[in-house]
């Protein structure tokens, strides 16, 4: 029915407005013609219908702007439906009651819809089942006797791939929009860190939101009177302004305030004495696995960070972490505790870092209570103290982290397992001080998948673990030495190009790492962006050999990924959003498996970074 109605409407919509009124209709209304004044009152009411100003004016569940293909101008909308989301982009427009309007736009893709809701009469939509090239969609409607606002929108259909839209217009008489609000006053800075500045200001009567400007460029829009601008460079001066916004437009900018970010947290992240490019590996210290046991003293000097795998809890929710050395029955060549501790000291004397890694595939850790949080702190401290370790690696997998249904803001988490973990780590950092090394090894499901999905989602039904590491990473970013996401044992993940990327080549590592270094809107919300990490905080996680895990790539593909990210060469089909020669390095599972494969991963790292 929708398609039939839309197809009947299109021929009418192509005619001039005057031809839509028949002689009989004119006679019945007492009018003889449309006056030139009436025609002049019609205007294109859609804001940024060509998407030349990114998504300004539009609210999109999953959308971005692209430079190709475009119908006109330089950019167009690209939106990708996924899961229970149809990638709707909408804006609300002020209109006049009891008036005629024509909605039009150009689309490409499969099952693309253009429509209007809240008309006060009959809501309308039109669609293209298949538009391999740009196709115009047009529909008309009349507003109700008391209608002053209408929402126009475009969307795709579930699971049918990306669609494009451009040059969307709503033609008709403009509504009463009133006046833009006054400029905000009272702008001031709050907490300042090495990568963020908190801002607050006084409320403005009649404002429905506020736009935040950094050094003259708009960086975010918010509904409240405070925000934190993140992703800043340490030891750098910034200027900030805000404006108030309503349906009539945007106010003048506020007075300017300035702030200088704190020094780079080398003394807060425990990374100042790591080499510029570091090799990180997990050492099977509690088990042999198929690769066999490797003694600490036999780990080559190429390995800069050695993660002891694993510390595991006595029960999932106890918070009581224990580290057990591999038994002789399983590891005949295991060294004594005294030899193990002496080898750790020797590594540290050579400038290496040795950490306890908590979790792993079998070590589910859920800090559901403050008692479990406190036990986590005391038990992890006991392990660090006994073996004289440099810090902690958080390798929570499986069901360790998930988000409650009402936990939707990664910047302000309220799920106990998240809040308690952050609190526990901060307590450990405060106890051991500036040299405490903190690393994390989440799976892609818990990080990059957050670009599409976060927790259970706005409508529920999603996996509550989706993106669940994001609030932990964000809360600890100033304490974080290294994040090395496991780019293995992963399903396909959507990158910032809105295409799915799969394991097996350099492209997957490039796309996944680019997301960490560029930042990304969480669950497609352009107003809720996960800020980028510093390049020195990021290493790429890879399997050391084909036996170590799914997603192993050859040394040639490893080097392509490094070339693309650090030199912008060998990039293949994925276009990165920057070049990061300061990328810290590589992580691998595992040192044992690399030894099993004749140290291929280590040798390639040494050859590449010289």
CSV table of C-alpha atoms in Angstrom, one decimal, residues 50-51 53-56 58-69 75-80 87-89 162-165 451 494-499 521 524 526 577:
chain,number,residue,atom,x,y,z
A,50,UNK,CA,22.5,18.5,0.9
A,51,UNK,CA,24.6,17.4,3.9
A,53,UNK,CA,27.6,20.7,6.8
A,54,UNK,CA,28.0,17.1,7.9
A,55,UNK,CA,25.0,16.0,9.9
A,56,UNK,CA,24.1,19.5,11.2
A,58,UNK,CA,19.9,16.0,11.4
A,59,UNK,CA,19.5,13.3,14.1
A,60,UNK,CA,20.8,10.0,12.8
A,61,UNK,CA,20.9,6.6,14.5
A,62,UNK,CA,23.7,5.4,12.2
A,63,UNK,CA,24.9,7.9,9.6
A,64,UNK,CA,27.9,9.8,8.3
A,65,UNK,CA,28.7,12.0,5.3
A,66,UNK,CA,30.8,10.8,2.3
A,67,UNK,CA,32.3,12.5,-0.7
A,68,UNK,CA,31.3,9.8,-3.1
A,69,UNK,CA,28.7,9.2,-4.4
A,75,UNK,CA,29.0,15.5,0.3
A,76,UNK,CA,26.0,13.2,0.8
A,77,UNK,CA,24.5,11.1,3.5
A,78,UNK,CA,25.5,7.4,3.9
A,79,UNK,CA,23.7,5.4,6.6
A,80,UNK,CA,23.9,1.7,7.2
A,87,UNK,CA,19.5,3.9,10.1
A,88,UNK,CA,16.9,6.7,10.3
A,89,UNK,CA,18.0,10.3,9.9
A,162,UNK,CA,24.0,1.0,3.3
A,163,UNK,CA,21.9,3.7,1.5
A,164,UNK,CA,22.8,7.2,0.3
A,165,UNK,CA,20.6,10.4,0.3
A,451,UNK,CA,30.5,1.9,17.0
A,494,UNK,CA,32.2,-2.4,11.0
A,495,UNK,CA,34.9,0.2,10.6
A,496,UNK,CA,34.6,4.0,10.3
A,497,UNK,CA,34.0,3.5,6.6
A,498,UNK,CA,30.8,1.8,7.5
A,499,UNK,CA,32.0,-1.4,5.9
A,521,UNK,CA,30.5,7.9,17.9
A,524,UNK,CA,26.2,5.8,15.9
A,526,UNK,CA,27.3,11.8,16.8
A,577,UNK,CA,42.0,9.1,9.3
